[in-house]
PDB file of C-alpha atoms in Angstrom:
ATOM      1  CA  MET X   1       0.000   0.000   0.000  1.00 46.00           C
ATOM      2  CA  GLU X   2       1.247   3.495  -0.881  1.00 50.00           C
ATOM      3  CA  SER X   3       1.980   5.342   2.361  1.00 52.00           C
ATOM      4  CA  THR X   4       3.573   8.458   0.816  1.00 86.00           C
ATOM      5  CA  LYS X   5       2.910  10.593  -2.248  1.00 95.00           C
ATOM      6  CA  PRO X   6       2.871   8.147  -5.204  1.00 98.00           C
ATOM      7  CA  ARG X   7       5.742   8.336  -7.682  1.00 99.00           C
ATOM      8  CA  VAL X   8       4.501   8.101 -11.273  1.00 99.00           C
ATOM      9  CA  LEU X   9       6.875   7.142 -14.097  1.00 99.00           C
ATOM     10  CA  VAL X  10       5.834   8.410 -17.540  1.00 99.00           C
ATOM     11  CA  LEU X  11       7.410   6.579 -20.467  1.00 98.00           C
ATOM     12  CA  GLY X  12       7.969   8.590 -23.626  1.00 95.00           C
ATOM     13  CA  SER X  13       8.123  11.912 -21.823  1.00 97.00           C
ATOM     14  CA  THR X  14       9.762  13.599 -24.814  1.00 95.00           C
ATOM     15  CA  GLY X  15       6.843  12.674 -27.062  1.00 94.00           C
ATOM     16  CA  LEU X  16       3.610  14.496 -27.758  1.00 93.00           C
ATOM     17  CA  THR X  17       1.431  12.424 -25.442  1.00 96.00           C
ATOM     18  CA  GLY X  18       3.975  11.645 -22.734  1.00 97.00           C
ATOM     19  CA  SER X  19       5.092  15.253 -22.378  1.00 98.00           C
ATOM     20  CA  ALA X  20       1.479  16.420 -22.056  1.00 98.00           C
ATOM     21  CA  ILE X  21       0.757  13.804 -19.392  1.00 99.00           C
ATOM     22  CA  ALA X  22       3.879  14.776 -17.457  1.00 99.00           C
ATOM     23  CA  ALA X  23       2.866  18.445 -17.609  1.00 98.00           C
ATOM     24  CA  ASP X  24      -0.614  17.621 -16.311  1.00 98.00           C
ATOM     25  CA  LEU X  25       0.941  15.613 -13.479  1.00 99.00           C
ATOM     26  CA  ASP X  26       3.205  18.566 -12.649  1.00 98.00           C
ATOM     27  CA  ASP X  27       0.020  20.537 -12.030  1.00 98.00           C
ATOM     28  CA  ALA X  28      -0.961  17.912  -9.438  1.00 98.00           C
ATOM     29  CA  SER X  29       2.371  17.927  -7.602  1.00 97.00           C
ATOM     30  CA  ASP X  30       0.550  18.063  -4.282  1.00 97.00           C
ATOM     31  CA  ARG X  31      -0.854  14.594  -5.001  1.00 98.00           C
ATOM     32  CA  VAL X  32       1.811  12.753  -7.025  1.00 99.00           C
ATOM     33  CA  GLU X  33       5.472  13.043  -7.941  1.00 98.00           C
ATOM     34  CA  VAL X  34       6.048  12.666 -11.669  1.00 99.00           C
ATOM     35  CA  VAL X  35       9.252  11.053 -12.920  1.00 99.00           C
ATOM     36  CA  ARG X  36      10.005  11.561 -16.601  1.00 99.00           C
ATOM     37  CA  ALA X  37      11.592   8.753 -18.625  1.00 98.00           C
ATOM     38  CA  SER X  38      13.406   8.814 -21.944  1.00 97.00           C
ATOM     39  CA  ARG X  39      16.064   6.839 -23.771  1.00 96.00           C
ATOM     40  CA  ASP X  40      17.669  10.187 -24.648  1.00 96.00           C
ATOM     41  CA  ALA X  41      20.423  10.926 -22.134  1.00 97.00           C
ATOM     42  CA  LYS X  42      20.457  14.609 -23.126  1.00 98.00           C
ATOM     43  CA  ALA X  43      16.745  14.974 -22.394  1.00 98.00           C
ATOM     44  CA  VAL X  44      17.203  13.314 -19.008  1.00 98.00           C
ATOM     45  CA  ALA X  45      20.124  15.594 -18.178  1.00 98.00           C
ATOM     46  CA  LEU X  46      18.102  18.674 -19.165  1.00 98.00           C
ATOM     47  CA  TRP X  47      15.149  17.693 -16.972  1.00 98.00           C
ATOM     48  CA  ARG X  48      17.442  17.071 -14.033  1.00 98.00           C
ATOM     49  CA  SER X  49      19.113  20.452 -14.543  1.00 98.00           C
ATOM     50  CA  GLU X  50      15.629  21.981 -14.287  1.00 97.00           C
ATOM     51  CA  GLY X  51      15.032  20.178 -11.001  1.00 97.00           C
ATOM     52  CA  ARG X  52      12.664  17.613 -12.489  1.00 98.00           C
ATOM     53  CA  PRO X  53      13.030  13.941 -11.466  1.00 98.00           C
ATOM     54  CA  ALA X  54      14.034  11.941 -14.548  1.00 99.00           C
ATOM     55  CA  VAL X  55      15.487   8.561 -15.476  1.00 98.00           C
ATOM     56  CA  GLN X  56      16.982   7.024 -18.581  1.00 98.00           C
ATOM     57  CA  LEU X  57      14.936   4.063 -19.809  1.00 98.00           C
ATOM     58  CA  ASP X  58      15.332   2.410 -23.198  1.00 96.00           C
ATOM     59  CA  LEU X  59      12.524   0.004 -24.099  1.00 96.00           C
ATOM     60  CA  ASP X  60      14.981  -1.827 -26.361  1.00 94.00           C
ATOM     61  CA  ASP X  61      17.384  -2.427 -23.451  1.00 97.00           C
ATOM     62  CA  ALA X  62      15.823  -4.236 -20.500  1.00 97.00           C
ATOM     63  CA  ARG X  63      19.004  -3.602 -18.505  1.00 98.00           C
ATOM     64  CA  THR X  64      17.806  -0.015 -18.015  1.00 98.00           C
ATOM     65  CA  PHE X  65      14.512  -1.028 -16.409  1.00 98.00           C
ATOM     66  CA  ALA X  66      15.356  -1.952 -12.816  1.00 98.00           C
ATOM     67  CA  ALA X  67      17.061   1.314 -11.890  1.00 98.00           C
ATOM     68  CA  ALA X  68      14.378   3.384 -13.629  1.00 98.00           C
ATOM     69  CA  LEU X  69      11.563   1.562 -11.811  1.00 99.00           C
ATOM     70  CA  GLU X  70      13.097   1.739  -8.349  1.00 98.00           C
ATOM     71  CA  GLY X  71      10.633   3.387  -5.981  1.00 98.00           C
ATOM     72  CA  ILE X  72       7.957   3.789  -8.677  1.00 99.00           C
ATOM     73  CA  ASN X  73       4.330   3.230  -7.659  1.00 99.00           C
ATOM     74  CA  ARG X  74       2.485   3.888 -10.916  1.00 99.00           C
ATOM     75  CA  LEU X  75       3.606   3.483 -14.524  1.00 99.00           C
ATOM     76  CA  PHE X  76       2.321   4.969 -17.774  1.00 99.00           C
ATOM     77  CA  VAL X  77       3.147   2.724 -20.731  1.00 98.00           C
ATOM     78  CA  MET X  78       2.990   3.838 -24.340  1.00 94.00           C
ATOM     79  CA  SER X  79       4.991   1.798 -26.834  1.00 85.00           C
ATOM     80  CA  GLY X  80       6.557   3.038 -30.040  1.00 78.00           C
ATOM     81  CA  TYR X  81       5.180   2.760 -33.566  1.00 77.00           C
ATOM     82  CA  THR X  82       7.031  -0.477 -34.243  1.00 80.00           C
ATOM     83  CA  VAL X  83       6.506  -4.238 -34.272  1.00 83.00           C
ATOM     84  CA  ALA X  84       8.925  -4.232 -31.327  1.00 86.00           C
ATOM     85  CA  MET X  85       6.058  -2.904 -29.192  1.00 90.00           C
ATOM     86  CA  THR X  86       5.151  -6.510 -28.360  1.00 94.00           C
ATOM     87  CA  HIS X  87       8.389  -7.487 -26.644  1.00 94.00           C
ATOM     88  CA  GLN X  88       8.952  -3.952 -25.346  1.00 95.00           C
ATOM     89  CA  THR X  89       5.653  -3.961 -23.468  1.00 97.00           C
ATOM     90  CA  LYS X  90       6.097  -7.550 -22.304  1.00 98.00           C
ATOM     91  CA  THR X  91       9.515  -6.892 -20.801  1.00 98.00           C
ATOM     92  CA  ILE X  92       8.626  -3.575 -19.141  1.00 98.00           C
ATOM     93  CA  THR X  93       5.520  -5.216 -17.663  1.00 98.00           C
ATOM     94  CA  ASP X  94       7.643  -8.042 -16.242  1.00 99.00           C
ATOM     95  CA  ALA X  95      10.067  -5.524 -14.777  1.00 99.00           C
ATOM     96  CA  ALA X  96       7.222  -3.497 -13.272  1.00 99.00           C
ATOM     97  CA  ALA X  97       5.834  -6.607 -11.589  1.00 99.00           C
ATOM     98  CA  ASP X  98       9.284  -7.487 -10.239  1.00 98.00           C
ATOM     99  CA  ALA X  99       9.749  -3.925  -8.949  1.00 99.00           C
ATOM    100  CA  GLY X 100       6.447  -3.926  -7.072  1.00 98.00           C
ATOM    101  CA  VAL X 101       4.774  -1.260  -9.204  1.00 99.00           C
ATOM    102  CA  GLY X 102       1.181  -0.927  -8.043  1.00 99.00           C
ATOM    103  CA  HIS X 103      -0.577   0.275 -11.204  1.00 99.00           C
ATOM    104  CA  ILE X 104       0.082   0.151 -14.961  1.00 99.00           C
ATOM    105  CA  VAL X 105      -1.827   2.572 -17.189  1.00 99.00           C
ATOM    106  CA  HIS X 106      -1.483   1.478 -20.805  1.00 98.00           C
ATOM    107  CA  LEU X 107      -2.312   3.521 -23.902  1.00 98.00           C
ATOM    108  CA  GLY X 108      -3.697   1.244 -26.602  1.00 96.00           C
ATOM    109  CA  ILE X 109      -6.176   1.392 -29.479  1.00 96.00           C
ATOM    110  CA  PHE X 110      -9.925   1.662 -30.070  1.00 96.00           C
ATOM    111  CA  GLY X 111     -10.522  -2.015 -30.781  1.00 94.00           C
ATOM    112  CA  ASN X 112     -13.101  -4.670 -29.994  1.00 94.00           C
ATOM    113  CA  GLY X 113     -10.777  -7.353 -28.621  1.00 94.00           C
ATOM    114  CA  ARG X 114     -11.024  -9.422 -31.813  1.00 95.00           C
ATOM    115  CA  SER X 115      -8.974  -7.272 -34.178  1.00 94.00           C
ATOM    116  CA  THR X 116      -7.421  -8.755 -37.314  1.00 94.00           C
ATOM    117  CA  ASP X 117      -5.572  -5.586 -38.317  1.00 92.00           C
ATOM    118  CA  PRO X 118      -1.964  -6.354 -37.267  1.00 91.00           C
ATOM    119  CA  HIS X 119      -1.160  -3.278 -35.191  1.00 90.00           C
ATOM    120  CA  PHE X 120      -4.513  -3.458 -33.417  1.00 93.00           C
ATOM    121  CA  ALA X 121      -3.900  -7.147 -32.722  1.00 94.00           C
ATOM    122  CA  TRP X 122      -0.446  -6.365 -31.306  1.00 93.00           C
ATOM    123  CA  HIS X 123      -2.012  -3.911 -28.887  1.00 95.00           C
ATOM    124  CA  GLU X 124      -4.623  -6.452 -27.838  1.00 96.00           C
ATOM    125  CA  LEU X 125      -1.919  -9.049 -27.223  1.00 96.00           C
ATOM    126  CA  VAL X 126       0.001  -6.762 -24.878  1.00 96.00           C
ATOM    127  CA  GLU X 127      -3.208  -5.765 -23.114  1.00 97.00           C
ATOM    128  CA  ARG X 128      -3.915  -9.414 -22.325  1.00 98.00           C
ATOM    129  CA  TYR X 129      -0.327  -9.833 -21.114  1.00 98.00           C
ATOM    130  CA  ILE X 130      -0.594  -6.827 -18.808  1.00 98.00           C
ATOM    131  CA  GLU X 131      -3.859  -8.189 -17.432  1.00 98.00           C
ATOM    132  CA  GLY X 132      -2.143 -11.476 -16.582  1.00 98.00           C
ATOM    133  CA  SER X 133       0.874  -9.850 -14.934  1.00 98.00           C
ATOM    134  CA  GLY X 134      -0.626  -9.522 -11.472  1.00 98.00           C
ATOM    135  CA  VAL X 135      -0.159  -5.740 -11.543  1.00 99.00           C
ATOM    136  CA  PRO X 136      -3.382  -3.690 -11.295  1.00 99.00           C
ATOM    137  CA  TRP X 137      -4.023  -2.154 -14.701  1.00 99.00           C
ATOM    138  CA  THR X 138      -6.095   0.378 -16.625  1.00 99.00           C
ATOM    139  CA  HIS X 139      -6.344   0.481 -20.421  1.00 99.00           C
ATOM    140  CA  LEU X 140      -6.904   3.700 -22.349  1.00 99.00           C
ATOM    141  CA  HIS X 141      -8.438   3.254 -25.809  1.00 98.00           C
ATOM    142  CA  PRO X 142      -8.173   6.440 -27.882  1.00 98.00           C
ATOM    143  CA  HIS X 143      -9.584   6.721 -31.388  1.00 98.00           C
ATOM    144  CA  MET X 144      -7.801   8.643 -34.157  1.00 96.00           C
ATOM    145  CA  PHE X 145      -5.642  11.422 -32.694  1.00 97.00           C
ATOM    146  CA  MET X 146      -6.632  14.811 -34.079  1.00 97.00           C
ATOM    147  CA  GLU X 147      -2.889  15.502 -34.078  1.00 96.00           C
ATOM    148  CA  ASN X 148      -2.613  13.129 -37.057  1.00 92.00           C
ATOM    149  CA  LEU X 149      -3.844  16.105 -39.059  1.00 94.00           C
ATOM    150  CA  LEU X 150      -0.392  17.574 -38.406  1.00 92.00           C
ATOM    151  CA  SER X 151       1.471  14.486 -39.639  1.00 86.00           C
ATOM    152  CA  VAL X 152      -0.150  11.439 -41.243  1.00 84.00           C
ATOM    153  CA  PHE X 153      -3.034  13.438 -42.710  1.00 89.00           C
ATOM    154  CA  ALA X 154      -1.373  16.850 -42.994  1.00 88.00           C
ATOM    155  CA  LEU X 155      -2.802  19.027 -45.747  1.00 90.00           C
ATOM    156  CA  ARG X 156      -1.202  18.198 -49.082  1.00 85.00           C
ATOM    157  CA  GLU X 157      -1.422  20.645 -51.988  1.00 84.00           C
ATOM    158  CA  GLY X 158      -4.252  22.360 -50.192  1.00 88.00           C
ATOM    159  CA  GLN X 159      -6.267  19.183 -49.693  1.00 92.00           C
ATOM    160  CA  LEU X 160      -6.900  16.841 -46.786  1.00 94.00           C
ATOM    161  CA  PRO X 161      -5.802  13.338 -47.842  1.00 93.00           C
ATOM    162  CA  TRP X 162      -8.330  10.715 -46.766  1.00 95.00           C
ATOM    163  CA  PRO X 163      -7.535   7.208 -48.042  1.00 94.00           C
ATOM    164  CA  ALA X 164     -10.689   5.540 -46.722  1.00 95.00           C
ATOM    165  CA  GLY X 165     -13.266   6.615 -49.294  1.00 95.00           C
ATOM    166  CA  ASP X 166     -16.342   8.142 -47.695  1.00 96.00           C
ATOM    167  CA  LYS X 167     -16.005   6.098 -44.510  1.00 97.00           C
ATOM    168  CA  PRO X 168     -15.780   7.930 -41.177  1.00 97.00           C
ATOM    169  CA  THR X 169     -13.730   7.227 -38.094  1.00 97.00           C
ATOM    170  CA  GLY X 170     -13.681   8.510 -34.545  1.00 98.00           C
ATOM    171  CA  TRP X 171     -11.461  11.420 -33.484  1.00 99.00           C
ATOM    172  CA  ILE X 172     -10.044  12.453 -30.110  1.00 99.00           C
ATOM    173  CA  ALA X 173      -7.833  15.388 -29.112  1.00 98.00           C
ATOM    174  CA  GLY X 174      -4.415  14.601 -27.690  1.00 98.00           C
ATOM    175  CA  GLU X 175      -5.050  17.078 -24.872  1.00 98.00           C
ATOM    176  CA  ASP X 176      -8.042  15.023 -23.774  1.00 99.00           C
ATOM    177  CA  ILE X 177      -6.092  11.768 -23.918  1.00 99.00           C
ATOM    178  CA  ALA X 178      -3.361  13.281 -21.740  1.00 99.00           C
ATOM    179  CA  ALA X 179      -5.866  14.713 -19.274  1.00 99.00           C
ATOM    180  CA  VAL X 180      -7.625  11.358 -18.893  1.00 99.00           C
ATOM    181  CA  ALA X 181      -4.313   9.531 -18.460  1.00 99.00           C
ATOM    182  CA  ALA X 182      -3.168  12.025 -15.829  1.00 99.00           C
ATOM    183  CA  LYS X 183      -6.431  11.723 -13.900  1.00 99.00           C
ATOM    184  CA  VAL X 184      -6.185   7.926 -13.847  1.00 99.00           C
ATOM    185  CA  LEU X 185      -2.547   8.075 -12.726  1.00 99.00           C
ATOM    186  CA  ILE X 186      -3.349  10.600  -9.995  1.00 99.00           C
ATOM    187  CA  GLU X 187      -6.348   8.721  -8.622  1.00 99.00           C
ATOM    188  CA  GLY X 188      -4.700   5.339  -8.997  1.00 99.00           C
ATOM    189  CA  PRO X 189      -5.858   1.744  -8.846  1.00 99.00           C
ATOM    190  CA  ALA X 190      -8.389   2.248  -6.057  1.00 98.00           C
ATOM    191  CA  ASP X 191     -10.620   4.053  -8.555  1.00 98.00           C
ATOM    192  CA  HIS X 192      -9.474   2.718 -11.912  1.00 99.00           C
ATOM    193  CA  ALA X 193      -7.981  -0.799 -11.659  1.00 99.00           C
ATOM    194  CA  GLY X 194      -9.426  -3.295 -14.104  1.00 99.00           C
ATOM    195  CA  LYS X 195     -11.145  -0.645 -16.209  1.00 99.00           C
ATOM    196  CA  GLY X 196     -10.898   0.389 -19.842  1.00 98.00           C
ATOM    197  CA  TYR X 197     -11.784   3.827 -21.152  1.00 99.00           C
ATOM    198  CA  TRP X 198     -12.719   4.249 -24.827  1.00 98.00           C
ATOM    199  CA  MET X 199     -12.293   7.807 -26.095  1.00 99.00           C
ATOM    200  CA  SER X 200     -13.974   9.115 -29.260  1.00 99.00           C
ATOM    201  CA  THR X 201     -15.332  12.656 -29.464  1.00 98.00           C
ATOM    202  CA  ASP X 202     -16.327  13.111 -33.120  1.00 99.00           C
ATOM    203  CA  VAL X 203     -17.168  10.678 -35.921  1.00 99.00           C
ATOM    204  CA  LEU X 204     -16.155  12.239 -39.237  1.00 98.00           C
ATOM    205  CA  ASN X 205     -15.037  11.195 -42.683  1.00 98.00           C
ATOM    206  CA  GLY X 206     -12.475  13.072 -44.730  1.00 97.00           C
ATOM    207  CA  ALA X 207     -14.946  15.462 -46.346  1.00 97.00           C
ATOM    208  CA  GLN X 208     -16.538  16.331 -43.002  1.00 98.00           C
ATOM    209  CA  ALA X 209     -13.158  16.890 -41.334  1.00 98.00           C
ATOM    210  CA  ALA X 210     -12.033  19.025 -44.286  1.00 97.00           C
ATOM    211  CA  ALA X 211     -15.118  21.235 -43.967  1.00 97.00           C
ATOM    212  CA  ILE X 212     -14.371  21.856 -40.290  1.00 98.00           C
ATOM    213  CA  ILE X 213     -10.722  22.649 -41.037  1.00 97.00           C
ATOM    214  CA  SER X 214     -11.799  24.986 -43.852  1.00 96.00           C
ATOM    215  CA  GLU X 215     -13.866  26.965 -41.366  1.00 96.00           C
ATOM    216  CA  ALA X 216     -10.946  27.210 -38.933  1.00 96.00           C
ATOM    217  CA  LEU X 217      -8.437  28.261 -41.595  1.00 94.00           C
ATOM    218  CA  GLY X 218     -10.758  30.623 -43.418  1.00 93.00           C
ATOM    219  CA  GLN X 219     -10.108  28.993 -46.773  1.00 91.00           C
ATOM    220  CA  THR X 220     -11.622  26.091 -48.651  1.00 93.00           C
ATOM    221  CA  ILE X 221      -9.822  22.823 -47.971  1.00 94.00           C
ATOM    222  CA  PRO X 222     -11.339  19.982 -49.998  1.00 95.00           C
ATOM    223  CA  ALA X 223     -10.821  16.354 -49.092  1.00 96.00           C
ATOM    224  CA  GLU X 224      -8.607  14.289 -51.378  1.00 94.00           C
ATOM    225  CA  VAL X 225     -10.706  11.126 -51.178  1.00 95.00           C
ATOM    226  CA  LEU X 226      -8.684   8.031 -52.066  1.00 93.00           C
ATOM    227  CA  THR X 227      -8.902   4.305 -51.654  1.00 94.00           C
ATOM    228  CA  PRO X 228      -6.238   2.613 -49.507  1.00 92.00           C
ATOM    229  CA  GLU X 229      -4.736   1.075 -52.640  1.00 92.00           C
ATOM    230  CA  GLU X 230      -4.488   4.469 -54.332  1.00 91.00           C
ATOM    231  CA  MET X 231      -2.648   5.767 -51.274  1.00 84.00           C
ATOM    232  CA  LEU X 232      -0.265   2.794 -51.394  1.00 83.00           C
ATOM    233  CA  GLU X 233       0.389   3.514 -55.064  1.00 86.00           C
ATOM    234  CA  ALA X 234       1.151   7.141 -54.204  1.00 80.00           C
ATOM    235  CA  VAL X 235       3.637   6.015 -51.548  1.00 76.00           C
ATOM    236  CA  ALA X 236       5.282   3.653 -54.048  1.00 76.00           C
ATOM    237  CA  ALA X 237       5.478   6.459 -56.610  1.00 77.00           C
ATOM    238  CA  GLY X 238       7.028   8.833 -54.090  1.00 71.00           C
ATOM    239  CA  THR X 239       4.195  11.355 -54.226  1.00 65.00           C
ATOM    240  CA  ALA X 240       3.192  10.446 -50.655  1.00 65.00           C
ATOM    241  CA  SER X 241       5.082   8.929 -47.752  1.00 63.00           C
ATOM    242  CA  THR X 242       4.533   7.024 -44.541  1.00 65.00           C
ATOM    243  CA  PRO X 243       5.341   8.893 -41.319  1.00 62.00           C
ATOM    244  CA  SER X 244       9.015   8.910 -40.380  1.00 62.00           C
ATOM    245  CA  PHE X 245       8.169   7.984 -36.782  1.00 63.00           C
ATOM    246  CA  MET X 246       6.647   4.653 -37.877  1.00 67.00           C
ATOM    247  CA  GLU X 247       8.755   1.552 -38.443  1.00 67.00           C
ATOM    248  CA  GLY X 248       8.125   0.010 -41.868  1.00 67.00           C
ATOM    249  CA  HIS X 249       6.071  -3.039 -40.913  1.00 72.00           C
ATOM    250  CA  TYR X 250       4.008  -0.972 -38.474  1.00 76.00           C
ATOM    251  CA  ALA X 251       3.337   1.616 -41.179  1.00 75.00           C
ATOM    252  CA  LEU X 252       2.209  -1.104 -43.590  1.00 77.00           C
ATOM    253  CA  SER X 253      -0.146  -2.479 -40.948  1.00 81.00           C
ATOM    254  CA  THR X 254      -1.906   0.880 -40.824  1.00 85.00           C
ATOM    255  CA  PHE X 255      -2.895   0.338 -44.453  1.00 88.00           C
ATOM    256  CA  GLU X 256      -4.748  -2.774 -43.329  1.00 91.00           C
ATOM    257  CA  TRP X 257      -6.636  -0.551 -40.876  1.00 93.00           C
ATOM    258  CA  LEU X 258      -7.494   1.728 -43.804  1.00 94.00           C
ATOM    259  CA  ARG X 259      -8.686  -1.257 -45.860  1.00 95.00           C
ATOM    260  CA  GLN X 260     -10.883  -2.442 -43.013  1.00 96.00           C
ATOM    261  CA  THR X 261     -12.271   1.057 -42.544  1.00 96.00           C
ATOM    262  CA  TYR X 262     -12.896   1.385 -46.284  1.00 96.00           C
ATOM    263  CA  ASP X 263     -14.643  -1.976 -46.693  1.00 96.00           C
ATOM    264  CA  GLY X 264     -16.776  -1.635 -43.562  1.00 96.00           C
ATOM    265  CA  ARG X 265     -15.095  -4.061 -41.189  1.00 96.00           C
ATOM    266  CA  MET X 266     -14.346  -1.161 -38.832  1.00 96.00           C
ATOM    267  CA  ASP X 267     -17.892   0.203 -38.897  1.00 96.00           C
ATOM    268  CA  TYR X 268     -18.333  -0.977 -35.299  1.00 96.00           C
ATOM    269  CA  ALA X 269     -15.821   1.683 -34.225  1.00 96.00           C
ATOM    270  CA  ALA X 270     -17.589   4.645 -35.869  1.00 97.00           C
ATOM    271  CA  VAL X 271     -19.079   5.766 -32.559  1.00 98.00           C
ATOM    272  CA  THR X 272     -18.645   8.522 -30.010  1.00 98.00           C
ATOM    273  CA  THR X 273     -18.208   7.893 -26.298  1.00 99.00           C
ATOM    274  CA  THR X 274     -18.754   9.861 -23.097  1.00 98.00           C
ATOM    275  CA  ALA X 275     -15.601   8.783 -21.249  1.00 98.00           C
ATOM    276  CA  VAL X 276     -13.809  12.149 -21.453  1.00 99.00           C
ATOM    277  CA  GLU X 277     -16.761  14.126 -20.120  1.00 98.00           C
ATOM    278  CA  GLU X 278     -17.510  11.584 -17.399  1.00 98.00           C
ATOM    279  CA  LEU X 279     -13.903  11.400 -16.191  1.00 98.00           C
ATOM    280  CA  LEU X 280     -12.937  15.061 -16.506  1.00 98.00           C
ATOM    281  CA  GLY X 281     -16.255  16.712 -15.698  1.00 98.00           C
ATOM    282  CA  ARG X 282     -16.067  18.976 -18.741  1.00 98.00           C
ATOM    283  CA  PRO X 283     -16.986  18.717 -22.424  1.00 98.00           C
ATOM    284  CA  PRO X 284     -14.411  17.060 -24.678  1.00 98.00           C
ATOM    285  CA  ILE X 285     -12.496  19.039 -27.276  1.00 99.00           C
ATOM    286  CA  HIS X 286     -14.285  18.720 -30.617  1.00 99.00           C
ATOM    287  CA  LEU X 287     -12.439  19.000 -33.918  1.00 99.00           C
ATOM    288  CA  ALA X 288     -13.865  22.469 -34.582  1.00 98.00           C
ATOM    289  CA  GLU X 289     -12.325  23.775 -31.359  1.00 98.00           C
ATOM    290  CA  TRP X 290      -9.103  21.815 -31.857  1.00 98.00           C
ATOM    291  CA  ALA X 291      -8.640  23.187 -35.384  1.00 98.00           C
ATOM    292  CA  VAL X 292      -9.003  26.776 -34.161  1.00 97.00           C
ATOM    293  CA  ARG X 293      -6.509  26.142 -31.348  1.00 97.00           C
ATOM    294  CA  HIS X 294      -4.046  24.573 -33.779  1.00 96.00           C
ATOM    295  CA  ARG X 295      -4.620  26.816 -36.777  1.00 95.00           C
ATOM    296  CA  ASP X 296      -0.983  27.899 -37.010  1.00 93.00           C
ATOM    297  CA  ALA X 297       0.273  24.318 -36.648  1.00 91.00           C
ATOM    298  CA  LEU X 298      -2.131  23.110 -39.352  1.00 92.00           C
ATOM    299  CA  LEU X 299      -0.784  25.749 -41.709  1.00 89.00           C
ATOM    300  CA  ALA X 300       2.825  25.008 -40.760  1.00 85.00           C
ATOM    301  CA  ALA X 301       2.369  21.280 -41.442  1.00 79.00           C
ATOM    302  CA  ALA X 302       0.543  21.857 -44.709  1.00 78.00           C
ATOM    303  CA  THR X 303       1.751  21.846 -48.264  1.00 68.00           C
ATOM    304  CA  LEU X 304      -0.489  24.514 -49.751  1.00 57.00           C
ATOM    305  CA  PRO X 305      -0.708  25.676 -53.364  1.00 54.00           C
ATOM    306  CA  PRO X 306       0.358  29.253 -54.118  1.00 47.00           C
ATOM    307  CA  GLN X 307      -2.286  31.799 -53.137  1.00 47.00           C
ATOM    308  CA  PRO X 308      -3.331  34.485 -55.647  1.00 43.00           C
ATOM    309  CA  ALA X 309      -1.728  37.859 -55.091  1.00 39.00           C
ATOM    310  CA  THR X 310      -3.871  40.533 -53.490  1.00 39.00           C
ATOM    311  CA  ALA X 311      -3.692  44.255 -54.167  1.00 35.00           C
TER     312      ALA X 311
END
């Protein structure tokens, strides 16, 4: 039983989600002590120079786990965009159990437990492993990150690429994911052990998302509606690319998700949920609000055609 302020280790604290979670936990420093983790020694040194507790932990090197987990009560786990996520999550879960960690909060996918898409199936495998570890657990199931509009689906030649035909998917803001994760880590296993939280704020297809972004940017942004195979052909031709942060096999598996969205096998996931509002006690961030907040970032990530000169 935790007799002092719980120490919470956040994996991936240099990343978009991990850094936001760590910042939210900083705001609750009266309740928990956040410890940032990264494989990057320079990032760890910088945090320490700022007076922030930090440890070096490399998910590809299990020798770094024991020291990083010493004295840790709660652990946030988010694996990388790589097939290696399976053994990475397995080994960090084993180490957490050995270290006496009292709660694992895992960030996964919006699946149904019977996924055939490879990267969804990998997530479901590690979820089952965590559940069998003996460590109290909570699973977070976010839908499509709105932040993908700054990377995977960044505007291209003034259009929003959407390689799933007219099919919609669910969307969730990264800020909401981080806020939910932080709340679960702060409140701990007494309130959240054995639970899963599915997060989906909007259900939109490419054309609907493009209309919302057009409103935020003050210019017409049409959707470039493609099939998954047309997108694959564009990648092969060099006119499109897979994200640099995704390992090759993982990136290819996302095309299977697109195929299953396009042909209707993912229709079960085209739903909204109330988890964010119920957990945080406030409305979730909808895409219209997110796009206004991130207007400059949307423009910075975009490849836009030349605009006509104005007098």
